Amino acid sequence: MGFNIANAALRLVSGAYILNSGIGKLRMPAESAEGLQSMASNAIPQVEKVEPAVFAKALAFGEIAVGSALLTPFIPSRLAGLGLGAFAAGLVATYLKTPGLTESDGIRPTPNGVPMAKDFWLAGIAAALVFGRGKAKTKIKEVAAKK
């Protein structure tokens, strides 16, 4: 497992962002937790069965775990990317299923949807981490391997 500067950049940016977001949710006020839970329930209806404060803590710990995994260098990029992909899928689903966040085409954001639409970049980073090459091969290495 070699060091890849492209993966490191993707992991650093997304990991720091998500970790900070999770830490910020640890002391979320009850009203904010209720609003967040209401939005999440558009994509995952079972979320409504959980107390808002418990939901907010679980979301905070989940974000902290995903952010930490991305920032931990010995966790393989593909594994960290899978975690990020699951997290991003939830965010994208919430964006797409929450009324008033998308235009009539169901994709383009309304002014209210712009803050959530930006989460598509997390899905792109996850895809790059999962499907990207772990280590760049040079022609010299390929030729040497054939000998």
JSON list of C-alpha atoms in Angstrom, two decimals:
[
{"chain": "A", "resi": 1, "resn": "MET", "atom": "CA", "xyz": [0.00, 0.00, 0.00]},
{"chain": "A", "resi": 2, "resn": "GLY", "atom": "CA", "xyz": [1.74, 3.15, -1.20]},
{"chain": "A", "resi": 3, "resn": "PHE", "atom": "CA", "xyz": [1.18, 6.82, -0.61]},
{"chain": "A", "resi": 4, "resn": "ASN", "atom": "CA", "xyz": [-0.93, 8.57, -3.22]},
{"chain": "A", "resi": 5, "resn": "ILE", "atom": "CA", "xyz": [-0.98, 12.38, -3.03]},
{"chain": "A", "resi": 6, "resn": "ALA", "atom": "CA", "xyz": [-4.30, 12.60, -4.92]},
{"chain": "A", "resi": 7, "resn": "ASN", "atom": "CA", "xyz": [-6.04, 10.30, -2.42]},
{"chain": "A", "resi": 8, "resn": "ALA", "atom": "CA", "xyz": [-4.41, 12.11, 0.47]},
{"chain": "A", "resi": 9, "resn": "ALA", "atom": "CA", "xyz": [-5.81, 15.43, -0.77]},
{"chain": "A", "resi": 10, "resn": "LEU", "atom": "CA", "xyz": [-9.31, 13.99, -1.22]},
{"chain": "A", "resi": 11, "resn": "ARG", "atom": "CA", "xyz": [-9.23, 12.37, 2.21]},
{"chain": "A", "resi": 12, "resn": "LEU", "atom": "CA", "xyz": [-7.85, 15.45, 3.99]},
{"chain": "A", "resi": 13, "resn": "VAL", "atom": "CA", "xyz": [-10.41, 17.88, 2.57]},
{"chain": "A", "resi": 14, "resn": "SER", "atom": "CA", "xyz": [-13.48, 15.69, 3.03]},
{"chain": "A", "resi": 15, "resn": "GLY", "atom": "CA", "xyz": [-12.31, 14.18, 6.33]},
{"chain": "A", "resi": 16, "resn": "ALA", "atom": "CA", "xyz": [-11.63, 17.53, 7.98]},
{"chain": "A", "resi": 17, "resn": "TYR", "atom": "CA", "xyz": [-14.95, 18.93, 6.74]},
{"chain": "A", "resi": 18, "resn": "ILE", "atom": "CA", "xyz": [-17.00, 15.98, 8.00]},
{"chain": "A", "resi": 19, "resn": "LEU", "atom": "CA", "xyz": [-15.12, 15.69, 11.31]},
{"chain": "A", "resi": 20, "resn": "ASN", "atom": "CA", "xyz": [-15.72, 19.40, 12.00]},
{"chain": "A", "resi": 21, "resn": "SER", "atom": "CA", "xyz": [-19.40, 19.02, 11.10]},
{"chain": "A", "resi": 22, "resn": "GLY", "atom": "CA", "xyz": [-19.78, 16.07, 13.48]},
{"chain": "A", "resi": 23, "resn": "ILE", "atom": "CA", "xyz": [-18.07, 17.86, 16.35]},
{"chain": "A", "resi": 24, "resn": "GLY", "atom": "CA", "xyz": [-20.36, 20.84, 15.77]},
{"chain": "A", "resi": 25, "resn": "LYS", "atom": "CA", "xyz": [-23.43, 18.61, 16.12]},
{"chain": "A", "resi": 26, "resn": "LEU", "atom": "CA", "xyz": [-22.44, 17.27, 19.56]},
{"chain": "A", "resi": 27, "resn": "ARG", "atom": "CA", "xyz": [-24.13, 20.19, 21.32]},
{"chain": "A", "resi": 28, "resn": "MET", "atom": "CA", "xyz": [-26.96, 20.73, 18.86]},
{"chain": "A", "resi": 29, "resn": "PRO", "atom": "CA", "xyz": [-30.01, 22.55, 20.29]},
{"chain": "A", "resi": 30, "resn": "ALA", "atom": "CA", "xyz": [-33.26, 20.56, 20.41]},
{"chain": "A", "resi": 31, "resn": "GLU", "atom": "CA", "xyz": [-34.95, 22.70, 17.73]},
{"chain": "A", "resi": 32, "resn": "SER", "atom": "CA", "xyz": [-32.08, 22.14, 15.31]},
{"chain": "A", "resi": 33, "resn": "ALA", "atom": "CA", "xyz": [-32.10, 18.41, 16.00]},
{"chain": "A", "resi": 34, "resn": "GLU", "atom": "CA", "xyz": [-35.82, 18.26, 15.24]},
{"chain": "A", "resi": 35, "resn": "GLY", "atom": "CA", "xyz": [-35.34, 20.12, 11.96]},
{"chain": "A", "resi": 36, "resn": "LEU", "atom": "CA", "xyz": [-32.45, 17.89, 10.91]},
{"chain": "A", "resi": 37, "resn": "GLN", "atom": "CA", "xyz": [-34.40, 14.78, 11.83]},
{"chain": "A", "resi": 38, "resn": "SER", "atom": "CA", "xyz": [-37.40, 16.00, 9.85]},
{"chain": "A", "resi": 39, "resn": "MET", "atom": "CA", "xyz": [-35.25, 16.47, 6.73]},
{"chain": "A", "resi": 40, "resn": "ALA", "atom": "CA", "xyz": [-33.55, 13.10, 7.17]},
{"chain": "A", "resi": 41, "resn": "SER", "atom": "CA", "xyz": [-36.92, 11.37, 7.53]},
{"chain": "A", "resi": 42, "resn": "ASN", "atom": "CA", "xyz": [-37.75, 12.40, 3.95]},
{"chain": "A", "resi": 43, "resn": "ALA", "atom": "CA", "xyz": [-35.11, 9.94, 2.78]},
{"chain": "A", "resi": 44, "resn": "ILE", "atom": "CA", "xyz": [-35.15, 7.46, 5.66]},
{"chain": "A", "resi": 45, "resn": "PRO", "atom": "CA", "xyz": [-38.65, 7.32, 7.23]},
{"chain": "A", "resi": 46, "resn": "GLN", "atom": "CA", "xyz": [-37.49, 5.11, 10.14]},
{"chain": "A", "resi": 47, "resn": "VAL", "atom": "CA", "xyz": [-35.57, 8.10, 11.52]},
{"chain": "A", "resi": 48, "resn": "GLU", "atom": "CA", "xyz": [-38.87, 9.54, 12.81]},
{"chain": "A", "resi": 49, "resn": "LYS", "atom": "CA", "xyz": [-39.04, 6.76, 15.45]},
{"chain": "A", "resi": 50, "resn": "VAL", "atom": "CA", "xyz": [-35.89, 8.03, 17.18]},
{"chain": "A", "resi": 51, "resn": "GLU", "atom": "CA", "xyz": [-35.85, 10.86, 19.69]},
{"chain": "A", "resi": 52, "resn": "PRO", "atom": "CA", "xyz": [-34.44, 14.04, 18.04]},
{"chain": "A", "resi": 53, "resn": "ALA", "atom": "CA", "xyz": [-31.64, 14.39, 20.61]},
{"chain": "A", "resi": 54, "resn": "VAL", "atom": "CA", "xyz": [-30.62, 10.75, 20.13]},
{"chain": "A", "resi": 55, "resn": "PHE", "atom": "CA", "xyz": [-30.73, 11.19, 16.36]},
{"chain": "A", "resi": 56, "resn": "ALA", "atom": "CA", "xyz": [-28.50, 14.27, 16.55]},
{"chain": "A", "resi": 57, "resn": "LYS", "atom": "CA", "xyz": [-25.95, 12.47, 18.76]},
{"chain": "A", "resi": 58, "resn": "ALA", "atom": "CA", "xyz": [-25.96, 9.41, 16.48]},
{"chain": "A", "resi": 59, "resn": "LEU", "atom": "CA", "xyz": [-25.46, 11.63, 13.43]},
{"chain": "A", "resi": 60, "resn": "ALA", "atom": "CA", "xyz": [-22.67, 13.52, 15.20]},
{"chain": "A", "resi": 61, "resn": "PHE", "atom": "CA", "xyz": [-20.87, 10.30, 16.15]},
{"chain": "A", "resi": 62, "resn": "GLY", "atom": "CA", "xyz": [-21.37, 8.92, 12.64]},
{"chain": "A", "resi": 63, "resn": "GLU", "atom": "CA", "xyz": [-19.83, 12.03, 11.10]},
{"chain": "A", "resi": 64, "resn": "ILE", "atom": "CA", "xyz": [-16.96, 11.93, 13.56]},
{"chain": "A", "resi": 65, "resn": "ALA", "atom": "CA", "xyz": [-16.33, 8.27, 12.68]},
{"chain": "A", "resi": 66, "resn": "VAL", "atom": "CA", "xyz": [-16.40, 8.87, 8.91]},
{"chain": "A", "resi": 67, "resn": "GLY", "atom": "CA", "xyz": [-14.25, 12.01, 9.19]},
{"chain": "A", "resi": 68, "resn": "SER", "atom": "CA", "xyz": [-11.74, 10.24, 11.43]},
{"chain": "A", "resi": 69, "resn": "ALA", "atom": "CA", "xyz": [-11.54, 7.24, 9.10]},
{"chain": "A", "resi": 70, "resn": "LEU", "atom": "CA", "xyz": [-10.78, 9.54, 6.18]},
{"chain": "A", "resi": 71, "resn": "LEU", "atom": "CA", "xyz": [-8.05, 11.29, 8.17]},
{"chain": "A", "resi": 72, "resn": "THR", "atom": "CA", "xyz": [-6.44, 8.10, 9.47]},
{"chain": "A", "resi": 73, "resn": "PRO", "atom": "CA", "xyz": [-3.63, 7.20, 7.04]},
{"chain": "A", "resi": 74, "resn": "PHE", "atom": "CA", "xyz": [-3.46, 3.46, 7.78]},
{"chain": "A", "resi": 75, "resn": "ILE", "atom": "CA", "xyz": [-7.12, 2.91, 6.84]},
{"chain": "A", "resi": 76, "resn": "PRO", "atom": "CA", "xyz": [-7.15, 1.94, 3.13]},
{"chain": "A", "resi": 77, "resn": "SER", "atom": "CA", "xyz": [-8.57, 4.59, 0.81]},
{"chain": "A", "resi": 78, "resn": "ARG", "atom": "CA", "xyz": [-11.11, 2.18, -0.64]},
{"chain": "A", "resi": 79, "resn": "LEU", "atom": "CA", "xyz": [-12.46, 1.34, 2.82]},
{"chain": "A", "resi": 80, "resn": "ALA", "atom": "CA", "xyz": [-12.62, 5.01, 3.84]},
{"chain": "A", "resi": 81, "resn": "GLY", "atom": "CA", "xyz": [-14.27, 5.73, 0.49]},
{"chain": "A", "resi": 82, "resn": "LEU", "atom": "CA", "xyz": [-16.97, 3.12, 1.14]},
{"chain": "A", "resi": 83, "resn": "GLY", "atom": "CA", "xyz": [-17.81, 4.78, 4.45]},
{"chain": "A", "resi": 84, "resn": "LEU", "atom": "CA", "xyz": [-17.87, 8.17, 2.82]},
{"chain": "A", "resi": 85, "resn": "GLY", "atom": "CA", "xyz": [-20.03, 6.79, 0.01]},
{"chain": "A", "resi": 86, "resn": "ALA", "atom": "CA", "xyz": [-22.66, 5.51, 2.43]},
{"chain": "A", "resi": 87, "resn": "PHE", "atom": "CA", "xyz": [-22.67, 8.85, 4.24]},
{"chain": "A", "resi": 88, "resn": "ALA", "atom": "CA", "xyz": [-22.88, 10.82, 0.98]},
{"chain": "A", "resi": 89, "resn": "ALA", "atom": "CA", "xyz": [-25.71, 8.60, -0.28]},
{"chain": "A", "resi": 90, "resn": "GLY", "atom": "CA", "xyz": [-27.78, 9.57, 2.74]},
{"chain": "A", "resi": 91, "resn": "LEU", "atom": "CA", "xyz": [-27.08, 13.26, 2.18]},
{"chain": "A", "resi": 92, "resn": "VAL", "atom": "CA", "xyz": [-27.88, 13.10, -1.53]},
{"chain": "A", "resi": 93, "resn": "ALA", "atom": "CA", "xyz": [-31.08, 11.13, -0.89]},
{"chain": "A", "resi": 94, "resn": "THR", "atom": "CA", "xyz": [-32.15, 13.71, 1.68]},
{"chain": "A", "resi": 95, "resn": "TYR", "atom": "CA", "xyz": [-31.51, 16.50, -0.81]},
{"chain": "A", "resi": 96, "resn": "LEU", "atom": "CA", "xyz": [-33.42, 14.78, -3.62]},
{"chain": "A", "resi": 97, "resn": "LYS", "atom": "CA", "xyz": [-36.41, 13.80, -1.46]},
{"chain": "A", "resi": 98, "resn": "THR", "atom": "CA", "xyz": [-36.92, 16.96, 0.56]},
{"chain": "A", "resi": 99, "resn": "PRO", "atom": "CA", "xyz": [-39.64, 19.16, -0.95]},
{"chain": "A", "resi": 100, "resn": "GLY", "atom": "CA", "xyz": [-38.52, 22.64, -1.97]},
{"chain": "A", "resi": 101, "resn": "LEU", "atom": "CA", "xyz": [-34.83, 21.84, -2.38]},
{"chain": "A", "resi": 102, "resn": "THR", "atom": "CA", "xyz": [-34.92, 21.01, -6.11]},
{"chain": "A", "resi": 103, "resn": "GLU", "atom": "CA", "xyz": [-36.39, 22.67, -9.16]},
{"chain": "A", "resi": 104, "resn": "SER", "atom": "CA", "xyz": [-39.25, 20.95, -11.01]},
{"chain": "A", "resi": 105, "resn": "ASP", "atom": "CA", "xyz": [-36.72, 18.71, -12.81]},
{"chain": "A", "resi": 106, "resn": "GLY", "atom": "CA", "xyz": [-35.86, 17.12, -9.45]},
{"chain": "A", "resi": 107, "resn": "ILE", "atom": "CA", "xyz": [-32.10, 17.69, -9.77]},
{"chain": "A", "resi": 108, "resn": "ARG", "atom": "CA", "xyz": [-31.14, 21.36, -10.00]},
{"chain": "A", "resi": 109, "resn": "PRO", "atom": "CA", "xyz": [-31.23, 23.12, -6.63]},
{"chain": "A", "resi": 110, "resn": "THR", "atom": "CA", "xyz": [-33.56, 25.90, -5.66]},
{"chain": "A", "resi": 111, "resn": "PRO", "atom": "CA", "xyz": [-31.96, 28.71, -3.63]},
{"chain": "A", "resi": 112, "resn": "ASN", "atom": "CA", "xyz": [-32.98, 26.76, -0.49]},
{"chain": "A", "resi": 113, "resn": "GLY", "atom": "CA", "xyz": [-31.42, 23.59, -1.91]},
{"chain": "A", "resi": 114, "resn": "VAL", "atom": "CA", "xyz": [-27.95, 24.95, -2.68]},
{"chain": "A", "resi": 115, "resn": "PRO", "atom": "CA", "xyz": [-26.51, 24.15, 0.79]},
{"chain": "A", "resi": 116, "resn": "MET", "atom": "CA", "xyz": [-27.56, 20.49, 0.39]},
{"chain": "A", "resi": 117, "resn": "ALA", "atom": "CA", "xyz": [-26.75, 20.15, -3.32]},
{"chain": "A", "resi": 118, "resn": "LYS", "atom": "CA", "xyz": [-23.09, 20.72, -2.56]},
{"chain": "A", "resi": 119, "resn": "ASP", "atom": "CA", "xyz": [-23.01, 17.30, -0.90]},
{"chain": "A", "resi": 120, "resn": "PHE", "atom": "CA", "xyz": [-22.73, 15.72, -4.34]},
{"chain": "A", "resi": 121, "resn": "TRP", "atom": "CA", "xyz": [-19.00, 16.51, -4.12]},
{"chain": "A", "resi": 122, "resn": "LEU", "atom": "CA", "xyz": [-18.74, 14.02, -1.26]},
{"chain": "A", "resi": 123, "resn": "ALA", "atom": "CA", "xyz": [-20.24, 11.32, -3.48]},
{"chain": "A", "resi": 124, "resn": "GLY", "atom": "CA", "xyz": [-17.68, 12.17, -6.17]},
{"chain": "A", "resi": 125, "resn": "ILE", "atom": "CA", "xyz": [-14.82, 11.96, -3.70]},
{"chain": "A", "resi": 126, "resn": "ALA", "atom": "CA", "xyz": [-16.13, 8.61, -2.45]},
{"chain": "A", "resi": 127, "resn": "ALA", "atom": "CA", "xyz": [-16.22, 7.26, -6.03]},
{"chain": "A", "resi": 128, "resn": "ALA", "atom": "CA", "xyz": [-12.66, 8.47, -6.63]},
{"chain": "A", "resi": 129, "resn": "LEU", "atom": "CA", "xyz": [-11.42, 6.79, -3.46]},
{"chain": "A", "resi": 130, "resn": "VAL", "atom": "CA", "xyz": [-13.22, 3.50, -4.14]},
{"chain": "A", "resi": 131, "resn": "PHE", "atom": "CA", "xyz": [-12.56, 3.18, -7.86]},
{"chain": "A", "resi": 132, "resn": "GLY", "atom": "CA", "xyz": [-9.31, 5.11, -8.21]},
{"chain": "A", "resi": 133, "resn": "ARG", "atom": "CA", "xyz": [-5.98, 3.41, -8.57]},
{"chain": "A", "resi": 134, "resn": "GLY", "atom": "CA", "xyz": [-4.28, 2.98, -5.24]},
{"chain": "A", "resi": 135, "resn": "LYS", "atom": "CA", "xyz": [-0.79, 3.55, -6.57]},
{"chain": "A", "resi": 136, "resn": "ALA", "atom": "CA", "xyz": [0.24, 5.07, -9.89]},
{"chain": "A", "resi": 137, "resn": "LYS", "atom": "CA", "xyz": [2.31, 2.73, -12.03]},
{"chain": "A", "resi": 138, "resn": "THR", "atom": "CA", "xyz": [5.03, 4.05, -14.23]},
{"chain": "A", "resi": 139, "resn": "LYS", "atom": "CA", "xyz": [6.15, 2.60, -17.53]},
{"chain": "A", "resi": 140, "resn": "ILE", "atom": "CA", "xyz": [9.47, 1.64, -15.93]},
{"chain": "A", "resi": 141, "resn": "LYS", "atom": "CA", "xyz": [7.73, -0.43, -13.25]},
{"chain": "A", "resi": 142, "resn": "GLU", "atom": "CA", "xyz": [5.53, -2.14, -15.87]},
{"chain": "A", "resi": 143, "resn": "VAL", "atom": "CA", "xyz": [8.52, -2.98, -18.06]},
{"chain": "A", "resi": 144, "resn": "ALA", "atom": "CA", "xyz": [10.51, -4.26, -15.08]},
{"chain": "A", "resi": 145, "resn": "ALA", "atom": "CA", "xyz": [7.62, -6.49, -14.03]},
{"chain": "A", "resi": 146, "resn": "LYS", "atom": "CA", "xyz": [7.45, -8.09, -17.49]},
{"chain": "A", "resi": 147, "resn": "LYS", "atom": "CA", "xyz": [11.12, -9.15, -17.41]}
]
